[in-house]
Amino acid sequence: MEPCIPLPLADGNTLKELIQKAKDWAIMHGAGMRSKDSFSPDSINFAPFMLLPSTFPRCEFERAVGIQPVLNELMHKVAHDYDFLKNSLETTIKVDEFTGRLFNIYETVRAEGITQPFSLGLLRSDLMLETDWRKCHSEDPATSAPYCCWKQVEDVSLALLRSDYFVDQSLFVAKQVEINTISSSFGALSNVLVDLHRFVLTELGHLTELRNLPDNNALEGLCGGMLSAWKVYNQPMSAILFVIEDVTYNICDQRFHEFEIQRQNAKVRVIRNTLTEIATIGKLDNEKRLFLNDTEIAVVYFRAGYTPDHYYSETEWNARLLIERSLAIKCPSIQYHLTGTKKVQQELARPGMLDKYLTPDKVESVKEIFTGLYSLGKDEVGDKAMQMALENPTRFVLKPQREGGGNNMYGENVKSYLEKIKDSDERSAWILMERINPPVQTNYMIRPNIQGPIVTEVVSELGIFGVVLGNADTILENTQVGHMLRTKISSADEGGVAAGFGALDSVYLVDIGKAPKKHV
């Protein structure tokens, strides 16, 4: 895919000056993170970023934005379907201790009676463009012939008939990587990146291109969702609690949420505590209202608690159970957390599963963004998926029930690990996903403490943020609120911003058409 403007940009000195300006702009406008290598609570580095916004098809961006309320509705309804969650996770919780502990909390509070019927979902659906012709095709009902993102041309030179193919960019299709229901990060920094890229393009004199950078109000929308939940709780003196890690590296993204809440409603106090601290200072009164010291908590926003590393002992698990037992509105509630597991998402991709929750037109729109998801349970279906992956491991990604990145397996590692566990019940703790093959483009990756720009081929992952608030019977709020883009080196499997392979980015929309509805 072509970059948003022709590369290379300029001569060495001009480019060097532009990059330094962009770094300073990023720091001065809050696009920062604390350093993992030389941590200090008193300093930040700029967060890794792409110097230019990355090209993305306008039609697929708009489709991803438009479908987010449907995904919000789906996740909300699934979170309130106990039987589906139990059946989906039945084998997983036997072999995955972390998911099992979460489900035990769900069972406990459900047996006691759910104290707070309302849940708040601040969701993020992550998608990548698919360019593999095998997955981007459908069938013409009239001919049953496939069409796809490859077009055929004939070369009759030298009297030899040869079929050649080229990628038709008008047929890129956005496919869902996953949907996040807990600690959906970078809503704040994504806002900053749009403005950073407006600054860079203006510096380069590309003013007409600014219209192709869509507005992004993710921070405002996400914080508005928390304030809506605070109003539902209806206690003017109550606060919003951010559950945080012991050490917060992504500090700007978190603090911007806190400051935006204050900007929207100065009467609402935000406090920050770890699970360990909550276990010490937290208590429930006779009405199961949650208090930290003398402060009543209306909304609990989890920015930690999504990985086993956040639970050092029973102390932290006790804190999580205390919160779930309370009257506070959780973001996410324990059932929402479980709904975001990979196993549940895989089960939803099974034929007919969506029909239970969505109208036929909505089902079709969701099915369009699903890629292949397969169970690895010890049954006939799981055995077929296992064999498929062993025969062609590069086609798949092996995913555990974890959030936070860095947990998946790729390529030959898929084969070697599956061979190791193929006769074990542990295989039920994993799912298999068809690997998405996104288009590559060239950009400049800017990282702290690295001399000069890294000019490299990259691929991007789009995140769409949604807010959903309601109980089992009623959805009070359901909206799409913004987006983000993370871009990584094309040769890297994982794309963590802090890990070194990924960077923050924003979308540059281009009109390259929509997929045709007939055979090409």
Coordinates of N, CA and C in Angstrom, one line a residue, residues 75-253:
M75 N -21.4 -8.2 22.8 CA -20.6 -8.4 24.0 C -21.5 -8.3 25.3
H76 N -22.4 -7.3 25.2 CA -23.2 -7.0 26.4 C -24.2 -8.2 26.6
K77 N -24.8 -8.7 25.5 CA -25.7 -9.8 25.7 C -25.1 -11.1 26.0
V78 N -23.9 -11.3 25.5 CA -23.1 -12.5 25.9 C -22.7 -12.5 27.3
A79 N -22.3 -11.3 27.8 CA -21.9 -11.2 29.2 C -23.0 -11.5 30.2
H80 N -24.3 -11.4 29.7 CA -25.4 -11.7 30.6 C -26.0 -13.1 30.3
D81 N -25.3 -13.9 29.5 CA -25.8 -15.3 29.2 C -24.9 -16.2 30.0
Y82 N -25.3 -16.5 31.2 CA -24.5 -17.4 32.1 C -24.3 -18.8 31.4
D83 N -25.3 -19.4 30.9 CA -25.2 -20.7 30.3 C -24.2 -20.8 29.2
F84 N -24.2 -19.7 28.3 CA -23.2 -19.7 27.2 C -21.8 -19.6 27.7
L85 N -21.6 -18.7 28.7 CA -20.2 -18.5 29.3 C -19.7 -19.8 29.9
K86 N -20.6 -20.4 30.7 CA -20.2 -21.7 31.3 C -19.9 -22.8 30.4
N87 N -20.7 -22.9 29.4 CA -20.5 -24.0 28.4 C -19.2 -23.7 27.5
S88 N -19.0 -22.4 27.2 CA -17.9 -22.1 26.4 C -16.6 -22.3 27.1
L89 N -16.6 -22.0 28.4 CA -15.3 -22.1 29.2 C -15.2 -23.3 30.0
E90 N -16.1 -24.3 29.9 CA -16.1 -25.4 30.8 C -14.8 -26.2 30.7
T91 N -14.3 -26.4 29.6 CA -13.0 -27.2 29.5 C -11.8 -26.3 29.8
T92 N -11.9 -25.0 29.4 CA -10.8 -24.1 29.6 C -10.4 -23.9 31.0
I93 N -11.5 -23.7 31.9 CA -11.2 -23.4 33.3 C -10.6 -24.6 34.0
K94 N -10.7 -25.7 33.4 CA -10.1 -26.9 34.1 C -8.5 -26.9 33.9
V95 N -8.1 -26.3 32.9 CA -6.6 -26.4 32.6 C -5.9 -25.0 32.6
D96 N -6.7 -23.9 32.6 CA -6.2 -22.6 32.7 C -6.5 -22.0 34.1
E97 N -5.5 -22.0 35.0 CA -5.8 -21.6 36.4 C -6.3 -20.2 36.5
F98 N -5.8 -19.3 35.7 CA -6.2 -17.9 35.8 C -7.6 -17.7 35.4
T99 N -8.0 -18.2 34.2 CA -9.4 -18.1 33.8 C -10.3 -18.8 34.8
G100 N -9.8 -19.9 35.3 CA -10.6 -20.7 36.4 C -10.9 -19.8 37.6
R101 N -9.9 -19.0 38.0 CA -10.0 -18.2 39.2 C -11.1 -17.1 38.9
L102 N -11.0 -16.5 37.7 CA -12.0 -15.5 37.4 C -13.4 -16.1 37.3
F103 N -13.5 -17.3 36.8 CA -14.8 -17.9 36.7 C -15.4 -18.3 38.1
N104 N -14.5 -18.6 39.0 CA -14.9 -18.9 40.3 C -15.5 -17.7 41.0
I105 N -14.9 -16.5 40.8 CA -15.4 -15.3 41.3 C -16.8 -15.0 40.7
Y106 N -17.0 -15.3 39.4 CA -18.3 -15.1 38.8 C -19.3 -16.0 39.4
E107 N -19.0 -17.3 39.6 CA -19.9 -18.2 40.3 C -20.2 -17.8 41.7
T108 N -19.3 -17.3 42.4 CA -19.5 -16.8 43.8 C -20.5 -15.7 43.9
V109 N -20.2 -14.6 43.1 CA -21.1 -13.5 43.2 C -22.5 -13.8 42.6
R110 N -22.5 -14.7 41.7 CA -23.8 -15.1 41.1 C -24.6 -15.9 42.1
A111 N -24.0 -16.8 42.8 CA -24.7 -17.5 43.9 C -25.2 -16.7 45.0
E112 N -24.4 -15.6 45.3 CA -24.8 -14.7 46.4 C -25.9 -13.7 45.9
G113 N -26.0 -13.6 44.6 CA -26.9 -12.6 44.1 C -26.1 -11.4 43.6
I114 N -26.2 -11.1 42.3 CA -25.4 -9.9 41.8 C -25.9 -8.6 42.5
T115 N -25.0 -8.0 43.1 CA -25.3 -6.8 43.9 C -25.7 -5.6 42.9
Q116 N -24.8 -5.4 41.9 CA -25.0 -4.3 41.0 C -25.3 -4.9 39.6
P117 N -26.6 -4.7 39.2 CA -27.0 -5.3 37.9 C -26.4 -4.5 36.7
F118 N -25.9 -3.3 36.9 CA -25.4 -2.5 35.7 C -23.9 -2.8 35.5
S119 N -23.5 -2.9 34.3 CA -22.1 -3.0 33.9 C -21.7 -2.0 32.9
L120 N -20.5 -1.5 32.9 CA -20.0 -0.6 31.9 C -18.9 -1.3 31.1
G121 N -19.1 -1.2 29.8 CA -18.1 -1.8 28.9 C -17.4 -0.6 28.1
L122 N -16.1 -0.5 28.3 CA -15.3 0.4 27.4 C -14.5 -0.6 26.6
L123 N -15.0 -0.9 25.4 CA -14.5 -1.9 24.6 C -13.6 -1.4 23.5
R124 N -12.7 -2.3 22.9 CA -11.9 -1.9 21.8 C -11.9 -3.1 20.8
S125 N -12.4 -3.0 19.6 CA -12.3 -4.0 18.6 C -11.1 -3.8 17.8
D126 N -10.2 -4.7 17.7 CA -8.9 -4.6 16.9 C -9.1 -5.3 15.6
L127 N -8.7 -4.7 14.5 CA -8.9 -5.2 13.2 C -7.6 -5.0 12.4
M128 N -7.4 -5.8 11.4 CA -6.3 -5.7 10.4 C -6.9 -5.9 9.0
L129 N -6.3 -5.2 8.1 CA -6.7 -5.5 6.7 C -6.2 -6.8 6.2
E130 N -7.1 -7.6 5.5 CA -6.7 -8.9 5.0 C -6.4 -8.7 3.5
T131 N -5.3 -9.3 3.0 CA -5.0 -9.3 1.6 C -4.8 -10.6 1.0
D132 N -5.1 -11.7 1.8 CA -4.9 -13.1 1.3 C -6.2 -13.4 0.5
W133 N -6.0 -13.7 -0.8 CA -7.1 -14.0 -1.7 C -8.0 -15.1 -1.2
R134 N -7.4 -16.1 -0.4 CA -8.1 -17.2 0.0 C -9.2 -16.9 1.0
K135 N -9.0 -15.7 1.7 CA -9.9 -15.3 2.8 C -10.8 -14.1 2.4
C136 N -10.4 -13.4 1.4 CA -11.2 -12.2 0.9 C -12.1 -12.5 -0.2
H137 N -12.6 -13.7 -0.3 CA -13.5 -14.1 -1.4 C -14.9 -14.5 -0.9
S138 N -15.8 -14.3 -1.8 CA -17.1 -14.8 -1.6 C -17.5 -15.6 -2.8
E139 N -18.8 -15.8 -3.0 CA -19.3 -16.5 -4.2 C -20.4 -15.7 -4.9
D140 N -20.4 -15.7 -6.2 CA -21.4 -15.1 -6.9 C -22.6 -16.1 -6.9
P141 N -23.8 -15.8 -6.4 CA -24.9 -16.7 -6.3 C -25.2 -17.3 -7.7
A142 N -25.0 -16.5 -8.7 CA -25.4 -16.9 -10.1 C -24.5 -18.0 -10.7
T143 N -23.2 -17.8 -10.4 CA -22.2 -18.7 -11.0 C -21.5 -19.6 -10.0
S144 N -21.6 -19.3 -8.7 CA -20.8 -20.0 -7.6 C -19.3 -19.9 -7.8
A145 N -19.0 -18.9 -8.6 CA -17.5 -18.7 -8.9 C -17.0 -17.7 -7.8
P146 N -15.8 -17.9 -7.4 CA -15.2 -17.0 -6.4 C -14.8 -15.7 -6.9
Y147 N -14.9 -14.6 -6.2 CA -14.2 -13.4 -6.5 C -13.3 -13.1 -5.3
C148 N -12.3 -12.3 -5.5 CA -11.3 -12.1 -4.4 C -10.5 -10.9 -4.7
C149 N -9.5 -10.7 -3.8 CA -8.7 -9.5 -3.9 C -7.5 -9.6 -4.9
W150 N -7.7 -10.6 -5.8 CA -6.7 -10.7 -6.9 C -7.4 -10.7 -8.2
K151 N -6.9 -9.9 -9.1 CA -7.5 -9.9 -10.5 C -6.6 -10.5 -11.5
Q152 N -7.2 -11.1 -12.5 CA -6.4 -11.9 -13.5 C -6.2 -11.0 -14.7
V153 N -4.9 -11.1 -15.2 CA -4.6 -10.5 -16.5 C -3.9 -11.5 -17.4
E154 N -4.0 -11.4 -18.7 CA -3.4 -12.4 -19.6 C -2.3 -11.8 -20.3
D155 N -1.2 -12.5 -20.4 CA 0.0 -12.1 -21.1 C 0.2 -13.1 -22.3
V156 N 0.0 -12.6 -23.5 CA 0.1 -13.5 -24.7 C 1.4 -13.2 -25.4
S157 N 2.4 -12.6 -24.8 CA 3.7 -12.3 -25.5 C 4.3 -13.7 -25.7
L158 N 5.1 -13.7 -26.8 CA 5.8 -14.9 -27.2 C 4.9 -16.1 -27.4
A159 N 3.6 -15.8 -27.8 CA 2.6 -16.8 -28.1 C 2.4 -17.8 -26.9
L160 N 2.7 -17.3 -25.7 CA 2.5 -18.2 -24.6 C 1.4 -17.6 -23.7
L161 N 0.4 -18.4 -23.5 CA -0.7 -17.9 -22.6 C -0.4 -18.1 -21.2
R162 N -0.4 -17.0 -20.4 CA 0.0 -17.1 -19.0 C -1.0 -16.3 -18.2
S163 N -1.4 -16.8 -17.1 CA -2.3 -16.1 -16.2 C -1.5 -15.4 -15.1
D164 N -1.5 -14.1 -15.0 CA -0.9 -13.4 -14.0 C -1.9 -12.7 -13.1
Y165 N -1.5 -12.4 -11.9 CA -2.4 -11.8 -10.9 C -1.7 -10.6 -10.2
F166 N -2.6 -9.7 -9.9 CA -2.1 -8.6 -9.1 C -3.1 -8.3 -8.0
V167 N -2.6 -7.7 -6.9 CA -3.5 -7.4 -5.7 C -4.3 -6.2 -6.1
D168 N -5.6 -6.4 -6.0 CA -6.6 -5.3 -6.2 C -6.8 -4.6 -4.9
Q169 N -6.3 -3.4 -4.7 CA -6.4 -2.7 -3.4 C -7.8 -2.4 -3.0
S170 N -8.7 -2.3 -4.0 CA -10.1 -2.0 -3.7 C -10.8 -3.1 -2.9
L171 N -10.1 -4.2 -2.8 CA -10.8 -5.4 -2.1 C -10.2 -5.7 -0.8
F172 N -9.3 -4.9 -0.2 CA -8.9 -5.1 1.1 C -10.1 -5.2 2.1
V173 N -10.1 -6.1 3.0 CA -11.2 -6.3 3.9 C -10.7 -6.3 5.3
A174 N -11.3 -5.6 6.2 CA -10.9 -5.5 7.6 C -11.4 -6.7 8.3
K175 N -10.5 -7.5 9.0 CA -10.9 -8.6 9.8 C -10.5 -8.4 11.2
Q176 N -11.4 -9.0 12.1 CA -11.1 -8.7 13.6 C -10.0 -9.6 14.1
V177 N -9.1 -9.0 14.8 CA -8.0 -9.7 15.5 C -8.6 -10.2 16.8
E178 N -9.2 -9.3 17.6 CA -9.8 -9.7 18.9 C -10.7 -8.5 19.3
I179 N -11.4 -8.7 20.4 CA -12.1 -7.6 21.0 C -11.7 -7.6 22.5
N180 N -11.4 -6.4 23.0 CA -10.9 -6.2 24.3 C -12.0 -5.7 25.2
T181 N -12.2 -6.3 26.4 CA -13.2 -5.9 27.3 C -12.7 -5.4 28.6
I182 N -11.3 -5.4 28.8 CA -10.7 -4.9 30.0 C -9.5 -4.1 29.6
S183 N -9.3 -3.0 30.3 CA -8.1 -2.1 30.2 C -7.8 -1.8 28.7
S184 N -8.8 -1.4 28.0 CA -8.6 -1.0 26.5 C -7.8 0.3 26.4
S185 N -6.6 0.2 26.2 CA -5.7 1.3 26.4 C -5.5 2.2 25.1
F186 N -4.8 3.3 25.2 CA -4.4 4.2 24.2 C -5.5 5.0 23.6
G187 N -6.7 5.1 24.3 CA -7.7 6.0 23.9 C -7.3 7.4 24.0
A188 N -6.5 7.8 25.0 CA -6.0 9.2 25.1 C -4.9 9.5 24.1
L189 N -3.9 8.7 24.1 CA -2.8 9.0 23.2 C -3.2 8.9 21.7
S190 N -4.2 8.2 21.4 CA -4.6 8.2 20.0 C -5.1 9.5 19.6
N191 N -5.8 10.3 20.5 CA -6.2 11.6 20.2 C -5.0 12.5 19.9
V192 N -3.9 12.4 20.7 CA -2.7 13.2 20.5 C -2.1 12.9 19.2
L193 N -2.1 11.7 18.8 CA -1.4 11.3 17.5 C -2.0 11.9 16.3
V194 N -3.3 12.1 16.3 CA -4.0 12.7 15.2 C -3.4 14.2 15.0
D195 N -3.4 14.9 16.2 CA -2.9 16.2 16.1 C -1.4 16.3 15.8
L196 N -0.6 15.3 16.3 CA 0.8 15.3 15.9 C 1.0 15.1 14.4
H197 N 0.2 14.3 13.8 CA 0.3 14.1 12.4 C -0.2 15.3 11.6
R198 N -1.2 16.0 12.1 CA -1.6 17.2 11.5 C -0.4 18.3 11.5
F199 N 0.3 18.3 12.6 CA 1.4 19.2 12.7 C 2.5 18.8 11.7
V200 N 2.8 17.5 11.6 CA 3.9 17.0 10.7 C 3.5 17.3 9.2
L201 N 2.3 17.0 8.8 CA 1.9 17.3 7.4 C 1.9 18.8 7.1
T202 N 1.5 19.6 8.1 CA 1.5 21.0 7.9 C 3.0 21.5 7.7
E203 N 3.9 21.0 8.6 CA 5.3 21.4 8.4 C 5.8 21.0 7.0
L204 N 5.3 19.9 6.5 CA 5.8 19.5 5.2 C 5.1 20.2 4.0
G205 N 4.1 21.0 4.4 CA 3.3 21.8 3.3 C 2.2 21.0 2.7
H206 N 1.8 19.9 3.2 CA 0.8 19.1 2.7 C -0.6 19.4 3.3
L207 N -1.0 20.6 3.2 CA -2.2 21.1 3.9 C -3.5 20.5 3.3
T208 N -3.5 20.2 2.0 CA -4.7 19.6 1.5 C -5.0 18.2 2.0
E209 N -3.9 17.5 2.4 CA -4.0 16.1 2.9 C -4.6 16.1 4.3
L210 N -4.7 17.2 5.0 CA -5.2 17.2 6.4 C -6.7 16.7 6.4
R211 N -7.4 16.9 5.4 CA -8.8 16.5 5.4 C -9.0 15.0 5.5
N212 N -7.9 14.2 5.2 CA -8.0 12.8 5.2 C -7.6 12.2 6.6
L213 N -7.4 13.0 7.6 CA -7.2 12.6 8.9 C -8.5 12.7 9.7
P214 N -9.2 11.7 10.0 CA -10.5 11.8 10.7 C -10.3 12.3 12.1
D215 N -11.3 13.1 12.5 CA -11.3 13.5 13.9 C -11.4 12.3 14.9
N216 N -10.9 12.4 16.0 CA -10.9 11.3 17.0 C -11.2 11.8 18.4
N217 N -12.3 11.4 18.9 CA -12.8 11.8 20.2 C -12.8 10.7 21.2
A218 N -11.9 9.7 21.1 CA -11.9 8.6 22.0 C -11.8 8.9 23.4
L219 N -10.9 9.8 23.8 CA -10.8 10.2 25.2 C -12.1 10.8 25.8
E220 N -12.6 11.7 25.1 CA -13.9 12.3 25.5 C -15.0 11.3 25.7
G221 N -15.1 10.4 24.7 CA -16.2 9.4 24.7 C -16.0 8.4 25.8
L222 N -14.8 7.9 26.0 CA -14.5 6.9 27.1 C -14.8 7.4 28.5
C223 N -14.3 8.6 28.7 CA -14.5 9.3 30.0 C -16.0 9.6 30.1
G224 N -16.7 10.0 29.1 CA -18.1 10.2 29.1 C -18.9 9.0 29.6
G225 N -18.4 7.8 29.1 CA -19.0 6.6 29.5 C -18.9 6.3 31.0
M226 N -17.7 6.6 31.6 CA -17.5 6.5 33.0 C -18.4 7.4 33.8
L227 N -18.5 8.6 33.3 CA -19.4 9.6 34.0 C -20.9 9.2 33.9
S228 N -21.3 8.6 32.8 CA -22.6 8.1 32.7 C -22.9 7.0 33.7
A229 N -21.9 6.1 33.9 CA -22.1 5.1 35.0 C -22.1 5.7 36.3
W230 N -21.3 6.8 36.6 CA -21.3 7.5 37.8 C -22.7 8.1 38.1
K231 N -23.4 8.6 37.1 CA -24.7 9.2 37.2 C -25.7 8.1 37.6
V232 N -25.6 6.9 36.9 CA -26.5 5.8 37.2 C -26.3 5.4 38.7
Y233 N -25.1 5.4 39.2 CA -24.9 5.1 40.6 C -25.6 6.0 41.5
N234 N -25.6 7.3 41.1 CA -26.5 8.3 41.8 C -26.1 8.6 43.2
Q235 N -24.9 8.8 43.5 CA -24.4 9.3 44.8 C -23.4 10.4 44.6
P236 N -23.8 11.7 44.8 CA -23.0 12.8 44.4 C -21.6 12.9 45.0
M237 N -21.5 12.3 46.2 CA -20.2 12.4 46.9 C -19.2 11.2 46.5
S238 N -19.7 10.3 45.7 CA -18.9 9.1 45.4 C -17.8 9.4 44.3
A239 N -16.9 8.5 44.2 CA -15.7 8.7 43.4 C -15.6 7.6 42.3
I240 N -14.7 7.8 41.4 CA -14.4 6.8 40.4 C -13.0 6.2 40.7
L241 N -12.9 4.9 40.8 CA -11.6 4.2 41.2 C -11.0 3.7 39.9
F242 N -9.7 4.0 39.8 CA -8.8 3.4 38.7 C -8.0 2.3 39.4
V243 N -8.2 1.1 39.0 CA -7.3 0.0 39.6 C -6.1 0.0 38.7
I244 N -4.9 0.2 39.3 CA -3.7 0.4 38.5 C -2.6 -0.7 38.9
E245 N -1.6 -0.8 38.1 CA -0.4 -1.6 38.4 C 0.4 -1.0 39.5
D246 N 1.3 -1.7 40.0 CA 2.2 -1.2 41.0 C 3.1 -0.1 40.4
V247 N 3.6 -0.3 39.2 CA 4.3 0.6 38.4 C 3.6 0.9 37.1
T248 N 3.3 2.1 36.8 CA 2.5 2.5 35.6 C 3.5 3.1 34.6
Y249 N 3.7 2.4 33.5 CA 4.6 3.0 32.5 C 3.8 3.8 31.5
N250 N 2.5 3.4 31.2 CA 1.7 4.1 30.3 C 0.9 5.2 31.0
I251 N 1.7 6.1 31.7 CA 1.1 7.0 32.7 C 0.3 8.1 32.0
C252 N 0.7 8.6 30.8 CA 0.0 9.7 30.2 C -1.4 9.2 29.7
D253 N -1.5 8.0 29.2 CA -2.8 7.5 28.7 C -3.7 7.5 29.9

